[in-house]
């Protein structure tokens, strides 16, 4: 390739080193653009997300979740929510232990599967 362009081996080596140095700069620019994009994406997502905070004793509805997600529970018009349930314990990770009206304890459930019940 050096012979075709009329370059000596030394000139060709210098050009390759310059290309390698420019490559590091391009990688740095690409990394900065990626970080800016991820920050914008995170901000856009966080605008839509609402944190749901419940206290012990609050009445909540729990989302009816089948064990096998491909099987539907009930017909088209059955309610997706079960309850009202009472929050018994609050965990630090956003999970809640709830108790049904009949005293049946429902294990830890994520707060995104709960919504407030207004009585």
Tab-separated table of N, CA and C in Angstrom:
chain	number	residue	atom	x	y	z
A	1	UNK	N	0.824	-1.184	0.000
A	1	UNK	CA	0.000	0.000	0.000
A	1	UNK	C	0.867	1.246	0.000
A	2	UNK	N	1.990	1.222	0.709
A	2	UNK	CA	2.870	2.379	0.762
A	2	UNK	C	3.485	2.652	-0.600
A	3	UNK	N	3.742	1.617	-1.354
A	3	UNK	CA	4.352	1.789	-2.669
A	3	UNK	C	3.351	2.403	-3.631
A	4	UNK	N	2.082	2.019	-3.543
A	4	UNK	CA	1.064	2.535	-4.451
A	4	UNK	C	0.841	4.026	-4.248
A	5	UNK	N	0.913	4.490	-3.036
A	5	UNK	CA	0.672	5.902	-2.765
A	5	UNK	C	1.957	6.716	-2.807
A	6	UNK	N	3.053	6.082	-2.993
A	6	UNK	CA	4.322	6.787	-3.068
A	6	UNK	C	4.853	7.189	-1.710
A	7	UNK	N	4.496	6.468	-0.657
A	7	UNK	CA	4.954	6.779	0.690
A	7	UNK	C	6.038	5.795	1.103
A	8	UNK	N	6.941	6.292	1.900
A	8	UNK	CA	7.947	5.395	2.449
A	8	UNK	C	7.366	4.693	3.665
A	9	UNK	N	8.086	3.717	4.153
A	9	UNK	CA	7.619	2.984	5.331
A	9	UNK	C	7.520	3.892	6.549
A	10	UNK	N	8.463	4.838	6.684
A	10	UNK	CA	8.434	5.762	7.829
A	10	UNK	C	7.208	6.671	7.772
A	11	UNK	N	6.923	7.206	6.592
A	11	UNK	CA	5.753	8.079	6.440
A	11	UNK	C	4.466	7.297	6.687
A	12	UNK	N	4.438	6.083	6.204
A	12	UNK	CA	3.265	5.236	6.411
A	12	UNK	C	3.070	4.944	7.902
A	13	UNK	N	4.158	4.687	8.623
A	13	UNK	CA	4.064	4.427	10.061
A	13	UNK	C	3.560	5.662	10.800
A	14	UNK	N	4.040	6.851	10.407
A	14	UNK	CA	3.574	8.093	11.038
A	14	UNK	C	2.074	8.294	10.804
A	15	UNK	N	1.636	8.046	9.578
A	15	UNK	CA	0.209	8.189	9.272
A	15	UNK	C	-0.636	7.207	10.077
A	16	UNK	N	-0.142	5.996	10.230
A	16	UNK	CA	-0.889	4.999	11.016
A	16	UNK	C	-0.962	5.399	12.482
A	17	UNK	N	0.130	5.963	13.026
A	17	UNK	CA	0.110	6.441	14.412
A	17	UNK	C	-0.874	7.593	14.584
A	18	UNK	N	-0.921	8.492	13.607
A	18	UNK	CA	-1.887	9.593	13.671
A	18	UNK	C	-3.319	9.062	13.637
A	19	UNK	N	-3.543	8.060	12.791
A	19	UNK	CA	-4.879	7.455	12.733
A	19	UNK	C	-5.246	6.799	14.060
A	20	UNK	N	-4.274	6.136	14.694
A	20	UNK	CA	-4.540	5.503	15.984
A	20	UNK	C	-4.836	6.541	17.064
A	21	UNK	N	-4.116	7.672	17.057
A	21	UNK	CA	-4.380	8.734	18.029
A	21	UNK	C	-5.756	9.350	17.797
A	22	UNK	N	-6.118	9.526	16.530
A	22	UNK	CA	-7.437	10.068	16.214
A	22	UNK	C	-8.535	9.083	16.619
A	23	UNK	N	-8.223	7.807	16.571
A	23	UNK	CA	-9.199	6.787	16.954
A	23	UNK	C	-9.556	6.896	18.430
A	24	UNK	N	-8.576	7.170	19.287
A	24	UNK	CA	-8.849	7.361	20.711
A	24	UNK	C	-9.777	8.552	20.937
A	25	UNK	N	-9.542	9.638	20.192
A	25	UNK	CA	-10.407	10.816	20.316
A	25	UNK	C	-11.831	10.492	19.869
A	26	UNK	N	-11.954	9.742	18.786
A	26	UNK	CA	-13.286	9.365	18.302
A	26	UNK	C	-14.005	8.485	19.318
A	27	UNK	N	-13.272	7.578	19.952
A	27	UNK	CA	-13.876	6.727	20.983
A	27	UNK	C	-14.349	7.564	22.160
A	28	UNK	N	-13.545	8.553	22.559
A	28	UNK	CA	-13.923	9.424	23.668
A	28	UNK	C	-15.176	10.223	23.331
A	29	UNK	N	-15.244	10.756	22.112
A	29	UNK	CA	-16.435	11.494	21.682
A	29	UNK	C	-17.666	10.587	21.663
A	30	UNK	N	-17.500	9.375	21.171
A	30	UNK	CA	-18.620	8.429	21.132
A	30	UNK	C	-19.076	8.080	22.544
A	31	UNK	N	-18.138	7.912	23.465
A	31	UNK	CA	-18.484	7.613	24.861
A	31	UNK	C	-19.254	8.776	25.484
A	32	UNK	N	-18.831	10.010	25.196
A	32	UNK	CA	-19.530	11.179	25.733
A	32	UNK	C	-20.938	11.283	25.159
A	33	UNK	N	-21.092	11.034	23.863
A	33	UNK	CA	-22.431	11.063	23.259
A	33	UNK	C	-23.321	9.983	23.859
A	34	UNK	N	-22.752	8.801	24.112
A	34	UNK	CA	-23.512	7.710	24.718
A	34	UNK	C	-23.977	8.082	26.120
A	35	UNK	N	-23.104	8.700	26.919
A	35	UNK	CA	-23.481	9.104	28.275
A	35	UNK	C	-24.577	10.166	28.252
A	36	UNK	N	-24.485	11.123	27.320
A	36	UNK	CA	-25.538	12.145	27.196
A	36	UNK	C	-26.867	11.507	26.797
A	37	UNK	N	-26.822	10.563	25.858
A	37	UNK	CA	-28.034	9.881	25.418
A	37	UNK	C	-28.661	9.097	26.559
A	38	UNK	N	-27.842	8.379	27.325
A	38	UNK	CA	-28.371	7.596	28.435
A	38	UNK	C	-28.968	8.495	29.508
A	39	UNK	N	-28.378	9.665	29.746
A	39	UNK	CA	-28.936	10.601	30.722
A	39	UNK	C	-30.289	11.122	30.245
A	40	UNK	N	-30.403	11.465	28.954
A	40	UNK	CA	-31.687	11.933	28.418
A	40	UNK	C	-32.743	10.841	28.505
A	41	UNK	N	-32.351	9.614	28.183
A	41	UNK	CA	-33.279	8.489	28.236
A	41	UNK	C	-33.744	8.235	29.663
A	42	UNK	N	-32.831	8.320	30.611
A	42	UNK	CA	-33.172	8.118	32.017
A	42	UNK	C	-34.127	9.202	32.507
A	43	UNK	N	-33.870	10.448	32.130
A	43	UNK	CA	-34.758	11.541	32.542
A	43	UNK	C	-36.150	11.378	31.942
A	44	UNK	N	-36.226	10.974	30.679
A	44	UNK	CA	-37.526	10.775	30.042
A	44	UNK	C	-38.294	9.651	30.725
A	45	UNK	N	-37.610	8.583	31.107
A	45	UNK	CA	-38.269	7.472	31.792
A	45	UNK	C	-38.740	7.902	33.175
A	46	UNK	N	-37.901	8.624	33.902
A	46	UNK	CA	-38.240	9.023	35.265
A	46	UNK	C	-39.382	10.030	35.319
A	47	UNK	N	-39.647	10.745	34.223
A	47	UNK	CA	-40.786	11.661	34.192
A	47	UNK	C	-42.104	10.893	34.290
A	48	UNK	N	-42.140	9.712	33.682
A	48	UNK	CA	-43.375	8.934	33.620
A	48	UNK	C	-43.591	8.035	34.832
A	49	UNK	N	-42.536	7.707	35.551
A	49	UNK	CA	-42.636	6.762	36.662
A	49	UNK	C	-43.106	7.483	37.915
A	50	UNK	N	-44.121	6.930	38.550
A	50	UNK	CA	-44.602	7.471	39.823
A	50	UNK	C	-44.290	6.455	40.900
A	51	UNK	N	-43.641	6.916	41.935
A	51	UNK	CA	-43.372	6.007	43.042
A	51	UNK	C	-44.627	5.889	43.891
A	52	UNK	N	-44.924	4.693	44.301
A	52	UNK	CA	-46.088	4.440	45.145
A	52	UNK	C	-45.583	4.097	46.533
A	53	UNK	N	-45.924	4.922	47.475
A	53	UNK	CA	-45.470	4.729	48.848
A	53	UNK	C	-46.692	4.462	49.711
A	54	UNK	N	-46.642	3.364	50.446
A	54	UNK	CA	-47.735	2.981	51.326
A	54	UNK	C	-47.216	2.879	52.749
A	55	UNK	N	-48.092	3.150	53.699
A	55	UNK	CA	-47.768	3.040	55.118
A	55	UNK	C	-48.409	1.762	55.662
A	56	UNK	N	-47.942	1.335	56.818
A	56	UNK	CA	-48.544	0.177	57.483
A	56	UNK	C	-49.982	0.535	57.837
A	57	UNK	N	-50.912	-0.344	57.485
A	57	UNK	CA	-52.323	-0.123	57.764
A	57	UNK	C	-53.102	0.438	56.588
A	58	UNK	N	-52.441	0.840	55.508
A	58	UNK	CA	-53.140	1.353	54.331
A	58	UNK	C	-53.887	0.228	53.630
A	59	UNK	N	-55.006	0.575	53.021
A	59	UNK	CA	-55.761	-0.373	52.205
A	59	UNK	C	-55.248	-0.293	50.772
A	60	UNK	N	-54.941	-1.447	50.201
A	60	UNK	CA	-54.408	-1.493	48.843
A	60	UNK	C	-55.097	-2.594	48.052
A	61	UNK	N	-55.043	-2.458	46.744
A	61	UNK	CA	-55.468	-3.508	45.833
A	61	UNK	C	-54.213	-4.119	45.227
A	62	UNK	N	-54.190	-5.439	45.099
A	62	UNK	CA	-53.040	-6.132	44.518
A	62	UNK	C	-53.416	-6.632	43.131
A	63	UNK	N	-52.480	-6.557	42.224
A	63	UNK	CA	-52.696	-7.045	40.871
A	63	UNK	C	-52.772	-8.561	40.888
A	64	UNK	N	-53.792	-9.103	40.231
A	64	UNK	CA	-53.941	-10.557	40.143
A	64	UNK	C	-52.935	-11.058	39.118
A	65	UNK	N	-51.977	-11.842	39.591
A	65	UNK	CA	-50.918	-12.336	38.718
A	65	UNK	C	-50.974	-13.852	38.672
A	66	UNK	N	-51.151	-14.428	37.487
A	66	UNK	CA	-51.137	-15.890	37.398
A	66	UNK	C	-49.720	-16.415	37.572
A	67	UNK	N	-49.618	-17.642	38.045
A	67	UNK	CA	-48.299	-18.256	38.212
A	67	UNK	C	-47.653	-18.463	36.846
A	68	UNK	N	-48.426	-18.938	35.902
A	68	UNK	CA	-47.942	-19.087	34.532
A	68	UNK	C	-48.491	-17.901	33.751
A	69	UNK	N	-47.614	-17.046	33.279
A	69	UNK	CA	-48.052	-15.776	32.703
A	69	UNK	C	-48.760	-15.928	31.367
A	70	UNK	N	-48.607	-17.072	30.688
A	70	UNK	CA	-49.275	-17.243	29.404
A	70	UNK	C	-50.747	-17.607	29.576
A	71	UNK	N	-51.141	-18.082	30.753
A	71	UNK	CA	-52.529	-18.441	31.002
A	71	UNK	C	-53.270	-17.234	31.564
A	72	UNK	N	-54.404	-16.938	30.996
A	72	UNK	CA	-55.231	-15.835	31.479
A	72	UNK	C	-56.078	-16.321	32.642
A	73	UNK	N	-56.277	-15.454	33.624
A	73	UNK	CA	-57.135	-15.810	34.752
A	73	UNK	C	-58.484	-15.150	34.550
A	74	UNK	N	-59.495	-15.951	34.338
A	74	UNK	CA	-60.839	-15.422	34.178
A	74	UNK	C	-61.113	-14.983	32.754
A	75	UNK	N	-62.257	-14.341	32.600
A	75	UNK	CA	-62.661	-13.901	31.274
A	75	UNK	C	-62.236	-12.455	31.038
A	76	UNK	N	-62.762	-11.915	29.981
A	76	UNK	CA	-62.368	-10.575	29.575
A	76	UNK	C	-62.799	-9.512	30.577
A	77	UNK	N	-63.893	-9.733	31.266
A	77	UNK	CA	-64.449	-8.707	32.140
A	77	UNK	C	-64.151	-8.920	33.619
A	78	UNK	N	-63.327	-9.895	33.956
A	78	UNK	CA	-62.977	-10.078	35.367
A	78	UNK	C	-61.981	-9.001	35.775
A	79	UNK	N	-62.028	-8.669	37.037
A	79	UNK	CA	-61.159	-7.617	37.553
A	79	UNK	C	-59.713	-8.087	37.601
A	80	UNK	N	-58.806	-7.177	37.317
A	80	UNK	CA	-57.382	-7.491	37.395
A	80	UNK	C	-56.846	-7.302	38.804
A	81	UNK	N	-57.636	-6.672	39.662
A	81	UNK	CA	-57.170	-6.315	41.003
A	81	UNK	C	-57.899	-7.131	42.057
A	82	UNK	N	-57.171	-7.528	43.090
A	82	UNK	CA	-57.713	-8.310	44.198
A	82	UNK	C	-57.614	-7.456	45.446
A	83	UNK	N	-58.668	-7.474	46.227
A	83	UNK	CA	-58.553	-6.720	47.482
A	83	UNK	C	-59.893	-6.279	47.977
A	84	UNK	N	-59.960	-5.446	48.939
A	84	UNK	CA	-58.860	-4.671	49.521
A	84	UNK	C	-58.010	-5.500	50.484
A	85	UNK	N	-56.745	-5.178	50.530
A	85	UNK	CA	-55.785	-5.807	51.420
A	85	UNK	C	-55.200	-4.732	52.328
A	86	UNK	N	-54.625	-5.160	53.430
A	86	UNK	CA	-54.023	-4.228	54.382
A	86	UNK	C	-52.511	-4.427	54.361
A	87	UNK	N	-51.764	-3.326	54.297
A	87	UNK	CA	-50.305	-3.402	54.345
A	87	UNK	C	-49.899	-3.743	55.774
A	88	UNK	N	-49.178	-4.849	55.932
A	88	UNK	CA	-48.761	-5.289	57.254
A	88	UNK	C	-47.327	-4.871	57.556
A	89	UNK	N	-46.466	-4.924	56.548
A	89	UNK	CA	-45.058	-4.606	56.773
A	89	UNK	C	-44.493	-3.939	55.523
A	90	UNK	N	-43.603	-2.974	55.734
A	90	UNK	CA	-42.961	-2.257	54.638
A	90	UNK	C	-41.478	-2.610	54.640
A	91	UNK	N	-40.980	-3.066	53.491
A	91	UNK	CA	-39.561	-3.374	53.357
A	91	UNK	C	-38.851	-2.192	52.700
A	92	UNK	N	-37.545	-2.122	52.863
A	92	UNK	CA	-36.792	-0.979	52.338
A	92	UNK	C	-36.648	-1.011	50.824
A	93	UNK	N	-36.787	-2.149	50.209
A	93	UNK	CA	-36.565	-2.267	48.769
A	93	UNK	C	-37.803	-1.934	47.940
A	94	UNK	N	-38.861	-1.430	48.558
A	94	UNK	CA	-40.078	-1.112	47.826
A	94	UNK	C	-41.064	-2.257	47.797
A	95	UNK	N	-40.809	-3.288	48.572
A	95	UNK	CA	-41.724	-4.425	48.658
A	95	UNK	C	-42.590	-4.274	49.903
A	96	UNK	N	-43.755	-4.906	49.869
A	96	UNK	CA	-44.711	-4.813	50.969
A	96	UNK	C	-45.253	-6.196	51.274
A	97	UNK	N	-45.492	-6.455	52.552
A	97	UNK	CA	-46.186	-7.670	52.956
A	97	UNK	C	-47.615	-7.239	53.240
A	98	UNK	N	-48.567	-7.900	52.584
A	98	UNK	CA	-49.967	-7.517	52.746
A	98	UNK	C	-50.767	-8.692	53.287
A	99	UNK	N	-51.897	-8.362	53.904
A	99	UNK	CA	-52.801	-9.355	54.479
A	99	UNK	C	-54.173	-9.133	53.855
A	100	UNK	N	-54.794	-10.226	53.396
A	100	UNK	CA	-56.131	-10.140	52.811
A	100	UNK	C	-57.166	-9.933	53.911
A	101	UNK	N	-58.393	-9.650	53.509
A	101	UNK	CA	-59.473	-9.404	54.476
A	101	UNK	C	-59.718	-10.601	55.382
A	102	UNK	N	-59.573	-11.806	54.837
A	102	UNK	CA	-59.846	-13.009	55.622
A	102	UNK	C	-58.652	-13.434	56.471
A	103	UNK	N	-57.601	-12.633	56.529
A	103	UNK	CA	-56.439	-12.933	57.357
A	103	UNK	C	-55.352	-13.704	56.636
A	104	UNK	N	-55.557	-14.026	55.373
A	104	UNK	CA	-54.567	-14.755	54.592
A	104	UNK	C	-53.391	-13.830	54.283
A	105	UNK	N	-52.196	-14.269	54.662
A	105	UNK	CA	-51.004	-13.455	54.410
A	105	UNK	C	-50.533	-13.664	52.980
A	106	UNK	N	-50.297	-12.584	52.319
A	106	UNK	CA	-49.758	-12.627	50.966
A	106	UNK	C	-48.303	-12.196	51.076
A	107	UNK	N	-47.411	-13.007	50.524
A	107	UNK	CA	-45.978	-12.779	50.669
A	107	UNK	C	-45.536	-11.429	50.151
A	108	UNK	N	-44.268	-11.161	50.221
A	108	UNK	CA	-43.767	-9.868	49.759
A	108	UNK	C	-44.146	-9.627	48.303
A	109	UNK	N	-44.650	-8.446	48.045
A	109	UNK	CA	-45.072	-8.071	46.704
A	109	UNK	C	-44.503	-6.691	46.406
A	110	UNK	N	-44.044	-6.505	45.203
A	110	UNK	CA	-43.457	-5.241	44.796
A	110	UNK	C	-44.527	-4.154	44.761
A	111	UNK	N	-44.139	-2.942	45.099
A	111	UNK	CA	-45.070	-1.824	45.138
A	111	UNK	C	-45.671	-1.480	43.794
A	112	UNK	N	-45.013	-1.870	42.693
A	112	UNK	CA	-45.580	-1.556	41.380
A	112	UNK	C	-46.800	-2.412	41.068
A	113	UNK	N	-47.018	-3.491	41.840
A	113	UNK	CA	-48.193	-4.328	41.652
A	113	UNK	C	-49.309	-3.974	42.626
A	114	UNK	N	-49.190	-2.854	43.323
A	114	UNK	CA	-50.198	-2.409	44.282
A	114	UNK	C	-50.721	-1.045	43.879
A	115	UNK	N	-51.976	-0.772	44.253
A	115	UNK	CA	-52.490	0.585	44.132
A	115	UNK	C	-53.413	0.852	45.306
A	116	UNK	N	-53.516	2.107	45.665
A	116	UNK	CA	-54.274	2.514	46.843
A	116	UNK	C	-55.760	2.222	46.652
A	117	UNK	N	-56.384	1.760	47.721
A	117	UNK	CA	-57.820	1.498	47.732
A	117	UNK	C	-58.476	2.591	48.554
A	118	UNK	N	-59.393	3.314	47.952
A	118	UNK	CA	-60.084	4.401	48.641
A	118	UNK	C	-61.441	3.897	49.100
A	119	UNK	N	-61.618	3.822	50.408
A	119	UNK	CA	-62.873	3.312	50.958
A	119	UNK	C	-63.753	4.446	51.431
